[in-house]
Amino acid sequence: MNDIFNLEGKTALITGASSGLGKHFAKTLAGAGASVILSARRIENLEALKAEIGSQASCIPLDVTSVESIDNLVKEIRNTTGSLDILVNNAGVSDPQRFKDLTEESWNYVLETNLNGAFRMAKAVTDIFLEDKKGGSIINIASILGIRVGLNLTSYAAAKAGLVQLTKSMALELARSNIRVNAIAPGYILTEINDDFFGTEEGQSYIKSIPMRRLGLESELDGILLLLASDASSFMTGSIIPVDGGHLVNPL
Ligand code: NAD
């Protein structure tokens, strides 16, 4: 039964693999047998992760805000592994600001990475899948903030809501090319993106609004990641799947 999650013979590209969830996703996919291409800006972190994973891993520098950087990544993939089967579109940033203080610069920073960057990566990988005529799986890392809202997170919530709609639109148009596009909408998982906040008293008290009254562990995303990456989800596309300790169903 476990074989349906097997990724041997598949190649997965993970963006934002230099820390947090992306780093964990790379290890999980490699553990299921995939070759993994680690990409992010901090190449020294990627090299360290590559040393941890072993010969199944390779690294390519990537800034999702730069078209040139994405073009270079595609060229590098074509010159090395050749093709791809899975994209984990994970790179993301956050810049919490009250709406009344939200600057154009902060808004653009978050939208440029979390929505435009994710779009560019999804487009570049779709082009590879279409050229190779073999289909593939795109997994966008959205957020429960793409479905509901939270204080001081206007730009993040707007970008993730855009990513949710990007996921559904792509799923609709690419289904007949056997390209599946789904999103994971994690609740709060402790990583670099939020450790400052959850270290505060306010952060600790916020955790009480999560029905399970705790933060998620990176490993608690493994099941959904392997499902969406593998043929076990061969009839799934356009799905947005929350993994959030019940956060989306907390009482109004
Ligand atoms: P993180 O800060 O540890 O990881 C983000 C990664 O994205 C880092 O590796 C960073 O270097 C990379 N990145 C940022 N800008 C980039 C760029 N321009 N080009 C390439 N890489 C870039 O945080 P994380 O929690 O691991 O976040 C990973 C993803 O999960 C993000 O999309 C985030 O929005 C999403 N997410 C996280 C949580 C959570 O609770 N941690 C919840 C929901 C969604």
PDB file of C-alpha atoms and ligand atoms in Angstrom:
ATOM      1  CA  MET A   1       0.000   0.000   0.000  1.00  0.00           C
ATOM      2  CA  ASN A   2       2.887   2.326   0.854  1.00  0.00           C
ATOM      3  CA  ASP A   3       4.045   1.973  -2.759  1.00  0.00           C
ATOM      4  CA  ILE A   4       1.409   4.413  -3.940  1.00  0.00           C
ATOM      5  CA  PHE A   5       3.482   7.192  -2.301  1.00  0.00           C
ATOM      6  CA  ASN A   6       6.747   6.005  -3.831  1.00  0.00           C
ATOM      7  CA  LEU A   7       8.620   8.720  -5.750  1.00  0.00           C
ATOM      8  CA  GLU A   8      11.504   6.691  -7.137  1.00  0.00           C
ATOM      9  CA  GLY A   9      12.383   7.820 -10.656  1.00  0.00           C
ATOM     10  CA  LYS A  10      10.739  11.232 -10.133  1.00  0.00           C
ATOM     11  CA  THR A  11      12.482  14.588  -9.900  1.00  0.00           C
ATOM     12  CA  ALA A  12      11.125  17.312  -7.616  1.00  0.00           C
ATOM     13  CA  LEU A  13      12.079  20.999  -7.571  1.00  0.00           C
ATOM     14  CA  ILE A  14      11.579  22.725  -4.224  1.00  0.00           C
ATOM     15  CA  THR A  15      11.762  26.523  -4.017  1.00  0.00           C
ATOM     16  CA  GLY A  16      12.757  28.184  -0.761  1.00  0.00           C
ATOM     17  CA  ALA A  17      14.572  25.013   0.302  1.00  0.00           C
ATOM     18  CA  SER A  18      17.170  26.897   2.355  1.00  0.00           C
ATOM     19  CA  SER A  19      15.126  26.822   5.588  1.00  0.00           C
ATOM     20  CA  GLY A  20      11.868  25.937   7.298  1.00  0.00           C
ATOM     21  CA  LEU A  21       9.200  24.002   5.450  1.00  0.00           C
ATOM     22  CA  GLY A  22      11.058  23.945   2.118  1.00  0.00           C
ATOM     23  CA  LYS A  23      14.075  22.279   3.726  1.00  0.00           C
ATOM     24  CA  HIS A  24      11.818  19.748   5.403  1.00  0.00           C
ATOM     25  CA  PHE A  25       9.812  19.095   2.200  1.00  0.00           C
ATOM     26  CA  ALA A  26      13.060  18.337   0.330  1.00  0.00           C
ATOM     27  CA  LYS A  27      14.080  15.752   2.931  1.00  0.00           C
ATOM     28  CA  THR A  28      10.621  14.154   2.899  1.00  0.00           C
ATOM     29  CA  LEU A  29      10.504  13.874  -0.906  1.00  0.00           C
ATOM     30  CA  ALA A  30      14.050  12.486  -1.021  1.00  0.00           C
ATOM     31  CA  GLY A  31      13.057   9.993   1.703  1.00  0.00           C
ATOM     32  CA  ALA A  32      10.269   8.755  -0.590  1.00  0.00           C
ATOM     33  CA  GLY A  33      12.823   8.160  -3.348  1.00  0.00           C
ATOM     34  CA  ALA A  34      12.680  11.363  -5.429  1.00  0.00           C
ATOM     35  CA  SER A  35      15.695  13.192  -6.800  1.00  0.00           C
ATOM     36  CA  VAL A  36      15.439  16.688  -5.364  1.00  0.00           C
ATOM     37  CA  ILE A  37      16.562  20.005  -6.803  1.00  0.00           C
ATOM     38  CA  LEU A  38      17.043  22.453  -3.945  1.00  0.00           C
ATOM     39  CA  SER A  39      16.594  26.094  -4.871  1.00  0.00           C
ATOM     40  CA  ALA A  40      16.717  29.384  -2.947  1.00  0.00           C
ATOM     41  CA  ARG A  41      18.948  32.429  -2.625  1.00  0.00           C
ATOM     42  CA  ARG A  42      21.135  31.250   0.272  1.00  0.00           C
ATOM     43  CA  ILE A  43      23.343  28.782  -1.606  1.00  0.00           C
ATOM     44  CA  GLU A  44      25.427  27.897   1.485  1.00  0.00           C
ATOM     45  CA  ASN A  45      22.266  26.601   3.221  1.00  0.00           C
ATOM     46  CA  LEU A  46      21.385  24.586   0.125  1.00  0.00           C
ATOM     47  CA  GLU A  47      24.871  23.042  -0.010  1.00  0.00           C
ATOM     48  CA  ALA A  48      24.556  22.018   3.660  1.00  0.00           C
ATOM     49  CA  LEU A  49      21.178  20.409   2.964  1.00  0.00           C
ATOM     50  CA  LYS A  50      22.577  18.668  -0.103  1.00  0.00           C
ATOM     51  CA  ALA A  51      25.361  17.193   2.065  1.00  0.00           C
ATOM     52  CA  GLU A  52      22.682  15.938   4.490  1.00  0.00           C
ATOM     53  CA  ILE A  53      20.487  14.350   1.791  1.00  0.00           C
ATOM     54  CA  GLY A  54      23.278  12.894  -0.351  1.00  0.00           C
ATOM     55  CA  SER A  55      23.599  12.106  -4.051  1.00  0.00           C
ATOM     56  CA  GLN A  56      19.831  12.359  -4.670  1.00  0.00           C
ATOM     57  CA  ALA A  57      20.080  16.147  -4.153  1.00  0.00           C
ATOM     58  CA  SER A  58      21.407  18.979  -6.298  1.00  0.00           C
ATOM     59  CA  CYS A  59      21.247  22.741  -5.759  1.00  0.00           C
ATOM     60  CA  ILE A  60      20.530  25.651  -8.073  1.00  0.00           C
ATOM     61  CA  PRO A  61      20.466  29.273  -6.853  1.00  0.00           C
ATOM     62  CA  LEU A  62      17.102  30.961  -7.343  1.00  0.00           C
ATOM     63  CA  ASP A  63      15.470  34.299  -6.664  1.00  0.00           C
ATOM     64  CA  VAL A  64      11.786  33.978  -7.574  1.00  0.00           C
ATOM     65  CA  THR A  65      11.514  37.757  -7.953  1.00  0.00           C
ATOM     66  CA  SER A  66      13.946  37.677 -10.891  1.00  0.00           C
ATOM     67  CA  VAL A  67      12.899  36.482 -14.347  1.00  0.00           C
ATOM     68  CA  GLU A  68      16.582  36.105 -15.250  1.00  0.00           C
ATOM     69  CA  SER A  69      17.208  33.873 -12.228  1.00  0.00           C
ATOM     70  CA  ILE A  70      14.259  31.626 -13.192  1.00  0.00           C
ATOM     71  CA  ASP A  71      15.484  31.418 -16.807  1.00  0.00           C
ATOM     72  CA  ASN A  72      18.905  30.342 -15.512  1.00  0.00           C
ATOM     73  CA  LEU A  73      17.307  27.705 -13.282  1.00  0.00           C
ATOM     74  CA  VAL A  74      15.385  26.230 -16.225  1.00  0.00           C
ATOM     75  CA  LYS A  75      18.567  26.149 -18.353  1.00  0.00           C
ATOM     76  CA  GLU A  76      20.459  24.479 -15.510  1.00  0.00           C
ATOM     77  CA  ILE A  77      17.718  21.833 -15.102  1.00  0.00           C
ATOM     78  CA  ARG A  78      17.748  21.149 -18.851  1.00  0.00           C
ATOM     79  CA  ASN A  79      21.564  20.780 -18.757  1.00  0.00           C
ATOM     80  CA  THR A  80      21.633  18.487 -15.719  1.00  0.00           C
ATOM     81  CA  THR A  81      18.647  16.399 -14.571  1.00  0.00           C
ATOM     82  CA  GLY A  82      16.910  17.089 -17.891  1.00  0.00           C
ATOM     83  CA  SER A  83      13.305  17.112 -16.787  1.00  0.00           C
ATOM     84  CA  LEU A  84      10.983  17.463 -13.827  1.00  0.00           C
ATOM     85  CA  ASP A  85       7.917  15.737 -12.376  1.00  0.00           C
ATOM     86  CA  ILE A  86       7.049  17.789  -9.298  1.00  0.00           C
ATOM     87  CA  LEU A  87       7.256  21.457  -8.270  1.00  0.00           C
ATOM     88  CA  VAL A  88       6.849  22.458  -4.638  1.00  0.00           C
ATOM     89  CA  ASN A  89       6.196  26.184  -5.003  1.00  0.00           C
ATOM     90  CA  ASN A  90       7.175  27.105  -1.468  1.00  0.00           C
ATOM     91  CA  ALA A  91       9.313  30.296  -1.403  1.00  0.00           C
ATOM     92  CA  GLY A  92       7.549  32.942   0.626  1.00  0.00           C
ATOM     93  CA  VAL A  93       7.992  35.976   2.856  1.00  0.00           C
ATOM     94  CA  SER A  94       5.920  37.856   5.393  1.00  0.00           C
ATOM     95  CA  ASP A  95       6.048  41.497   6.496  1.00  0.00           C
ATOM     96  CA  PRO A  96       3.347  42.095   9.111  1.00  0.00           C
ATOM     97  CA  GLN A  97       2.015  45.687   9.113  1.00  0.00           C
ATOM     98  CA  ARG A  98      -1.213  47.256  10.281  1.00  0.00           C
ATOM     99  CA  PHE A  99      -3.275  48.187   7.211  1.00  0.00           C
ATOM    100  CA  LYS A 100      -3.160  51.906   8.082  1.00  0.00           C
ATOM    101  CA  ASP A 101       0.659  51.765   8.114  1.00  0.00           C
ATOM    102  CA  LEU A 102       1.062  49.418   5.135  1.00  0.00           C
ATOM    103  CA  THR A 103       3.479  50.925   2.641  1.00  0.00           C
ATOM    104  CA  GLU A 104       3.590  50.393  -1.098  1.00  0.00           C
ATOM    105  CA  GLU A 105       7.087  48.999  -0.634  1.00  0.00           C
ATOM    106  CA  SER A 106       5.985  46.369   1.915  1.00  0.00           C
ATOM    107  CA  TRP A 107       2.923  45.394  -0.167  1.00  0.00           C
ATOM    108  CA  ASN A 108       5.064  44.970  -3.291  1.00  0.00           C
ATOM    109  CA  TYR A 109       7.732  42.971  -1.436  1.00  0.00           C
ATOM    110  CA  VAL A 110       5.189  40.395  -0.241  1.00  0.00           C
ATOM    111  CA  LEU A 111       3.143  40.243  -3.467  1.00  0.00           C
ATOM    112  CA  GLU A 112       6.274  40.055  -5.606  1.00  0.00           C
ATOM    113  CA  THR A 113       7.543  36.932  -3.836  1.00  0.00           C
ATOM    114  CA  ASN A 114       4.400  35.141  -2.670  1.00  0.00           C
ATOM    115  CA  LEU A 115       2.204  35.678  -5.718  1.00  0.00           C
ATOM    116  CA  ASN A 116       4.234  36.925  -8.694  1.00  0.00           C
ATOM    117  CA  GLY A 117       7.183  34.667  -7.814  1.00  0.00           C
ATOM    118  CA  ALA A 118       4.894  31.660  -7.391  1.00  0.00           C
ATOM    119  CA  PHE A 119       3.202  32.475 -10.709  1.00  0.00           C
ATOM    120  CA  ARG A 120       6.554  32.734 -12.526  1.00  0.00           C
ATOM    121  CA  MET A 121       7.733  29.405 -11.119  1.00  0.00           C
ATOM    122  CA  ALA A 122       4.428  27.695 -11.932  1.00  0.00           C
ATOM    123  CA  LYS A 123       4.586  29.080 -15.476  1.00  0.00           C
ATOM    124  CA  ALA A 124       8.220  28.050 -16.054  1.00  0.00           C
ATOM    125  CA  VAL A 125       7.585  24.514 -14.774  1.00  0.00           C
ATOM    126  CA  THR A 126       4.343  24.200 -16.758  1.00  0.00           C
ATOM    127  CA  ASP A 127       6.354  25.059 -19.883  1.00  0.00           C
ATOM    128  CA  ILE A 128       8.749  22.193 -19.058  1.00  0.00           C
ATOM    129  CA  PHE A 129       5.856  19.759 -18.456  1.00  0.00           C
ATOM    130  CA  LEU A 130       4.162  20.780 -21.726  1.00  0.00           C
ATOM    131  CA  GLU A 131       7.374  20.558 -23.751  1.00  0.00           C
ATOM    132  CA  ASP A 132       8.099  17.084 -22.367  1.00  0.00           C
ATOM    133  CA  LYS A 133       4.462  15.950 -22.864  1.00  0.00           C
ATOM    134  CA  LYS A 134       4.485  13.870 -19.691  1.00  0.00           C
ATOM    135  CA  GLY A 135       2.417  15.821 -17.181  1.00  0.00           C
ATOM    136  CA  GLY A 136       3.422  16.546 -13.609  1.00  0.00           C
ATOM    137  CA  SER A 137       2.330  17.765 -10.202  1.00  0.00           C
ATOM    138  CA  ILE A 138       2.519  21.350  -8.972  1.00  0.00           C
ATOM    139  CA  ILE A 139       2.048  21.858  -5.237  1.00  0.00           C
ATOM    140  CA  ASN A 140       1.560  25.466  -4.228  1.00  0.00           C
ATOM    141  CA  ILE A 141       2.208  26.290  -0.585  1.00  0.00           C
ATOM    142  CA  ALA A 142      -0.659  28.632   0.247  1.00  0.00           C
ATOM    143  CA  SER A 143      -1.882  29.305   3.804  1.00  0.00           C
ATOM    144  CA  ILE A 144      -5.062  29.379   5.860  1.00  0.00           C
ATOM    145  CA  LEU A 145      -4.568  33.149   5.438  1.00  0.00           C
ATOM    146  CA  GLY A 146      -5.469  32.663   1.767  1.00  0.00           C
ATOM    147  CA  ILE A 147      -8.910  31.577   2.970  1.00  0.00           C
ATOM    148  CA  ARG A 148      -9.522  33.698   6.077  1.00  0.00           C
ATOM    149  CA  VAL A 149      -7.790  36.838   7.402  1.00  0.00           C
ATOM    150  CA  GLY A 150      -5.710  37.808  10.416  1.00  0.00           C
ATOM    151  CA  LEU A 151      -4.562  41.105  11.907  1.00  0.00           C
ATOM    152  CA  ASN A 152      -1.568  42.885  10.325  1.00  0.00           C
ATOM    153  CA  LEU A 153      -1.332  40.445   7.437  1.00  0.00           C
ATOM    154  CA  THR A 154      -3.194  42.179   4.606  1.00  0.00           C
ATOM    155  CA  SER A 155      -0.507  41.750   1.954  1.00  0.00           C
ATOM    156  CA  TYR A 156       0.251  38.161   2.965  1.00  0.00           C
ATOM    157  CA  ALA A 157      -3.445  37.187   2.999  1.00  0.00           C
ATOM    158  CA  ALA A 158      -4.071  38.904  -0.360  1.00  0.00           C
ATOM    159  CA  ALA A 159      -1.066  37.168  -1.937  1.00  0.00           C
ATOM    160  CA  LYS A 160      -2.039  33.745  -0.595  1.00  0.00           C
ATOM    161  CA  ALA A 161      -5.682  34.231  -1.694  1.00  0.00           C
ATOM    162  CA  GLY A 162      -4.280  35.014  -5.149  1.00  0.00           C
ATOM    163  CA  LEU A 163      -2.240  31.822  -4.994  1.00  0.00           C
ATOM    164  CA  VAL A 164      -5.384  29.835  -4.141  1.00  0.00           C
ATOM    165  CA  GLN A 165      -7.139  31.208  -7.249  1.00  0.00           C
ATOM    166  CA  LEU A 166      -3.997  30.693  -9.355  1.00  0.00           C
ATOM    167  CA  THR A 167      -4.044  27.042  -8.242  1.00  0.00           C
ATOM    168  CA  LYS A 168      -7.669  26.556  -9.284  1.00  0.00           C
ATOM    169  CA  SER A 169      -7.298  28.397 -12.605  1.00  0.00           C
ATOM    170  CA  MET A 170      -4.213  26.422 -13.559  1.00  0.00           C
ATOM    171  CA  ALA A 171      -5.892  23.155 -12.536  1.00  0.00           C
ATOM    172  CA  LEU A 172      -8.826  23.933 -14.809  1.00  0.00           C
ATOM    173  CA  GLU A 173      -6.745  24.778 -17.859  1.00  0.00           C
ATOM    174  CA  LEU A 174      -4.024  22.142 -17.475  1.00  0.00           C
ATOM    175  CA  ALA A 175      -6.048  19.071 -16.479  1.00  0.00           C
ATOM    176  CA  ARG A 176      -6.160  17.733 -20.026  1.00  0.00           C
ATOM    177  CA  SER A 177      -2.371  17.943 -20.261  1.00  0.00           C
ATOM    178  CA  ASN A 178      -2.143  15.700 -17.171  1.00  0.00           C
ATOM    179  CA  ILE A 179      -0.691  18.545 -15.116  1.00  0.00           C
ATOM    180  CA  ARG A 180      -2.211  18.491 -11.658  1.00  0.00           C
ATOM    181  CA  VAL A 181      -2.156  21.674  -9.585  1.00  0.00           C
ATOM    182  CA  ASN A 182      -3.092  21.581  -5.909  1.00  0.00           C
ATOM    183  CA  ALA A 183      -2.326  23.675  -2.845  1.00  0.00           C
ATOM    184  CA  ILE A 184      -1.558  22.942   0.768  1.00  0.00           C
ATOM    185  CA  ALA A 185      -2.925  25.598   3.126  1.00  0.00           C
ATOM    186  CA  PRO A 186      -0.925  25.125   6.323  1.00  0.00           C
ATOM    187  CA  GLY A 187      -1.980  26.605   9.601  1.00  0.00           C
ATOM    188  CA  TYR A 188       0.760  27.781  11.949  1.00  0.00           C
ATOM    189  CA  ILE A 189       3.882  25.615  11.829  1.00  0.00           C
ATOM    190  CA  LEU A 190       6.867  26.914  13.798  1.00  0.00           C
ATOM    191  CA  THR A 191       9.616  28.099  11.386  1.00  0.00           C
ATOM    192  CA  GLU A 192      11.860  31.157  10.768  1.00  0.00           C
ATOM    193  CA  ILE A 193       8.944  33.019   9.181  1.00  0.00           C
ATOM    194  CA  ASN A 194       7.020  33.177  12.492  1.00  0.00           C
ATOM    195  CA  ASP A 195       9.367  32.239  15.349  1.00  0.00           C
ATOM    196  CA  ASP A 196       9.732  35.906  16.440  1.00  0.00           C
ATOM    197  CA  PHE A 197       5.975  36.215  16.918  1.00  0.00           C
ATOM    198  CA  PHE A 198       5.431  32.888  18.681  1.00  0.00           C
ATOM    199  CA  GLY A 199       8.309  33.722  21.034  1.00  0.00           C
ATOM    200  CA  THR A 200       6.227  36.625  22.441  1.00  0.00           C
ATOM    201  CA  GLU A 201       3.483  36.539  25.080  1.00  0.00           C
ATOM    202  CA  GLU A 202       1.000  37.661  22.401  1.00  0.00           C
ATOM    203  CA  GLY A 203       2.086  34.756  20.192  1.00  0.00           C
ATOM    204  CA  GLN A 204       1.684  32.264  23.032  1.00  0.00           C
ATOM    205  CA  SER A 205      -1.795  33.528  23.790  1.00  0.00           C
ATOM    206  CA  TYR A 206      -2.723  33.422  20.073  1.00  0.00           C
ATOM    207  CA  ILE A 207      -2.005  29.677  20.081  1.00  0.00           C
ATOM    208  CA  LYS A 208      -5.059  29.290  22.347  1.00  0.00           C
ATOM    209  CA  SER A 209      -7.297  30.283  19.402  1.00  0.00           C
ATOM    210  CA  ILE A 210      -6.241  27.139  17.529  1.00  0.00           C
ATOM    211  CA  PRO A 211      -8.711  24.344  18.392  1.00  0.00           C
ATOM    212  CA  MET A 212      -5.844  21.868  18.913  1.00  0.00           C
ATOM    213  CA  ARG A 213      -4.131  24.534  21.096  1.00  0.00           C
ATOM    214  CA  ARG A 214      -0.696  23.998  19.601  1.00  0.00           C
ATOM    215  CA  LEU A 215       1.451  24.828  16.589  1.00  0.00           C
ATOM    216  CA  GLY A 216       1.919  22.219  13.891  1.00  0.00           C
ATOM    217  CA  LEU A 217       5.110  20.265  13.362  1.00  0.00           C
ATOM    218  CA  GLU A 218       6.841  20.246   9.993  1.00  0.00           C
ATOM    219  CA  SER A 219       6.437  16.468   9.913  1.00  0.00           C
ATOM    220  CA  GLU A 220       2.651  16.892  10.112  1.00  0.00           C
ATOM    221  CA  LEU A 221       2.709  18.134   6.500  1.00  0.00           C
ATOM    222  CA  ASP A 222       4.463  14.976   5.248  1.00  0.00           C
ATOM    223  CA  GLY A 223       1.281  13.009   4.559  1.00  0.00           C
ATOM    224  CA  ILE A 224      -0.350  15.662   2.420  1.00  0.00           C
ATOM    225  CA  LEU A 225       2.913  16.473   0.620  1.00  0.00           C
ATOM    226  CA  LEU A 226       3.515  12.833  -0.350  1.00  0.00           C
ATOM    227  CA  LEU A 227      -0.129  12.401  -1.348  1.00  0.00           C
ATOM    228  CA  LEU A 228      -0.051  15.397  -3.715  1.00  0.00           C
ATOM    229  CA  ALA A 229       3.422  14.630  -5.077  1.00  0.00           C
ATOM    230  CA  SER A 230       2.704  10.994  -5.877  1.00  0.00           C
ATOM    231  CA  ASP A 231       0.341   9.052  -8.095  1.00  0.00           C
ATOM    232  CA  ALA A 232      -1.760   8.399  -4.977  1.00  0.00           C
ATOM    233  CA  SER A 233      -3.512  11.678  -5.868  1.00  0.00           C
ATOM    234  CA  SER A 234      -3.790  10.971  -9.606  1.00  0.00           C
ATOM    235  CA  PHE A 235      -7.469  12.089  -9.687  1.00  0.00           C
ATOM    236  CA  MET A 236      -6.898  15.250  -7.600  1.00  0.00           C
ATOM    237  CA  THR A 237      -6.455  18.672  -9.115  1.00  0.00           C
ATOM    238  CA  GLY A 238      -7.606  22.132  -8.020  1.00  0.00           C
ATOM    239  CA  SER A 239      -7.787  21.037  -4.372  1.00  0.00           C
ATOM    240  CA  ILE A 240      -6.841  23.453  -1.599  1.00  0.00           C
ATOM    241  CA  ILE A 241      -6.132  21.395   1.483  1.00  0.00           C
ATOM    242  CA  PRO A 242      -5.875  22.945   4.946  1.00  0.00           C
ATOM    243  CA  VAL A 243      -3.603  21.286   7.520  1.00  0.00           C
ATOM    244  CA  ASP A 244      -4.147  23.511  10.522  1.00  0.00           C
ATOM    245  CA  GLY A 245      -5.143  21.838  13.785  1.00  0.00           C
ATOM    246  CA  GLY A 246      -8.711  23.004  13.139  1.00  0.00           C
ATOM    247  CA  HIS A 247      -7.768  26.696  12.939  1.00  0.00           C
ATOM    248  CA  LEU A 248     -10.140  27.416  10.035  1.00  0.00           C
ATOM    249  CA  VAL A 249     -13.078  26.099  12.029  1.00  0.00           C
ATOM    250  CA  ASN A 250     -12.467  28.096  15.186  1.00  0.00           C
ATOM    251  CA  PRO A 251     -15.673  29.699  16.454  1.00  0.00           C
ATOM    252  CA  LEU A 252     -16.896  33.020  15.053  1.00  0.00           C
TER     253      LEU A 252
HETATM  254  P1  NAD B   1      10.931  30.370   5.969  1.00  0.00           P
HETATM  255  O1  NAD B   1      11.192  31.819   6.066  1.00  0.00           O
HETATM  256  O2  NAD B   1      11.730  29.454   6.837  1.00  0.00           O
HETATM  257  O3  NAD B   1      11.098  29.867   4.486  1.00  0.00           O
HETATM  258  C1  NAD B   1      10.833  30.648   3.352  1.00  0.00           C
HETATM  259  C2  NAD B   1      11.822  30.261   2.287  1.00  0.00           C
HETATM  260  O4  NAD B   1      11.567  31.022   1.113  1.00  0.00           O
HETATM  261  C3  NAD B   1      13.259  30.544   2.715  1.00  0.00           C
HETATM  262  O5  NAD B   1      14.066  29.476   2.308  1.00  0.00           O
HETATM  263  C4  NAD B   1      13.593  31.795   1.934  1.00  0.00           C
HETATM  264  O6  NAD B   1      14.951  31.938   1.681  1.00  0.00           O
HETATM  265  C5  NAD B   1      12.806  31.539   0.656  1.00  0.00           C
HETATM  266  N1  NAD B   1      12.617  32.742  -0.141  1.00  0.00           N
HETATM  267  C6  NAD B   1      12.111  33.930   0.258  1.00  0.00           C
HETATM  268  N2  NAD B   1      12.159  34.811  -0.751  1.00  0.00           N
HETATM  269  C7  NAD B   1      12.687  34.157  -1.818  1.00  0.00           C
HETATM  270  C8  NAD B   1      13.005  34.527  -3.146  1.00  0.00           C
HETATM  271  N3  NAD B   1      12.798  35.781  -3.599  1.00  0.00           N
HETATM  272  N4  NAD B   1      13.528  33.595  -3.959  1.00  0.00           N
HETATM  273  C9  NAD B   1      13.774  32.350  -3.531  1.00  0.00           C
HETATM  274  N5  NAD B   1      13.524  31.934  -2.265  1.00  0.00           N
HETATM  275  C10 NAD B   1      12.994  32.838  -1.428  1.00  0.00           C
HETATM  276  O7  NAD B   1       9.395  30.164   6.238  1.00  0.00           O
HETATM  277  P2  NAD B   1       8.456  28.869   6.087  1.00  0.00           P
HETATM  278  O8  NAD B   1       7.514  28.914   7.206  1.00  0.00           O
HETATM  279  O9  NAD B   1       9.268  27.663   5.869  1.00  0.00           O
HETATM  280  O10 NAD B   1       7.636  29.248   4.781  1.00  0.00           O
HETATM  281  C11 NAD B   1       7.590  28.415   3.635  1.00  0.00           C
HETATM  282  C12 NAD B   1       6.270  28.655   2.917  1.00  0.00           C
HETATM  283  O11 NAD B   1       5.200  28.171   3.742  1.00  0.00           O
HETATM  284  C13 NAD B   1       5.962  30.119   2.625  1.00  0.00           C
HETATM  285  O12 NAD B   1       5.365  30.225   1.368  1.00  0.00           O
HETATM  286  C14 NAD B   1       4.983  30.475   3.724  1.00  0.00           C
HETATM  287  O13 NAD B   1       4.153  31.538   3.349  1.00  0.00           O
HETATM  288  C15 NAD B   1       4.220  29.168   3.848  1.00  0.00           C
HETATM  289  N6  NAD B   1       3.492  28.981   5.089  1.00  0.00           N
HETATM  290  C16 NAD B   1       4.155  28.874   6.262  1.00  0.00           C
HETATM  291  C17 NAD B   1       3.427  28.682   7.428  1.00  0.00           C
HETATM  292  C18 NAD B   1       4.088  28.530   8.767  1.00  0.00           C
HETATM  293  O14 NAD B   1       3.381  28.539   9.766  1.00  0.00           O
HETATM  294  N7  NAD B   1       5.388  28.379   8.826  1.00  0.00           N
HETATM  295  C19 NAD B   1       2.031  28.628   7.388  1.00  0.00           C
HETATM  296  C20 NAD B   1       1.390  28.753   6.155  1.00  0.00           C
HETATM  297  C21 NAD B   1       2.140  28.914   5.009  1.00  0.00           C
END
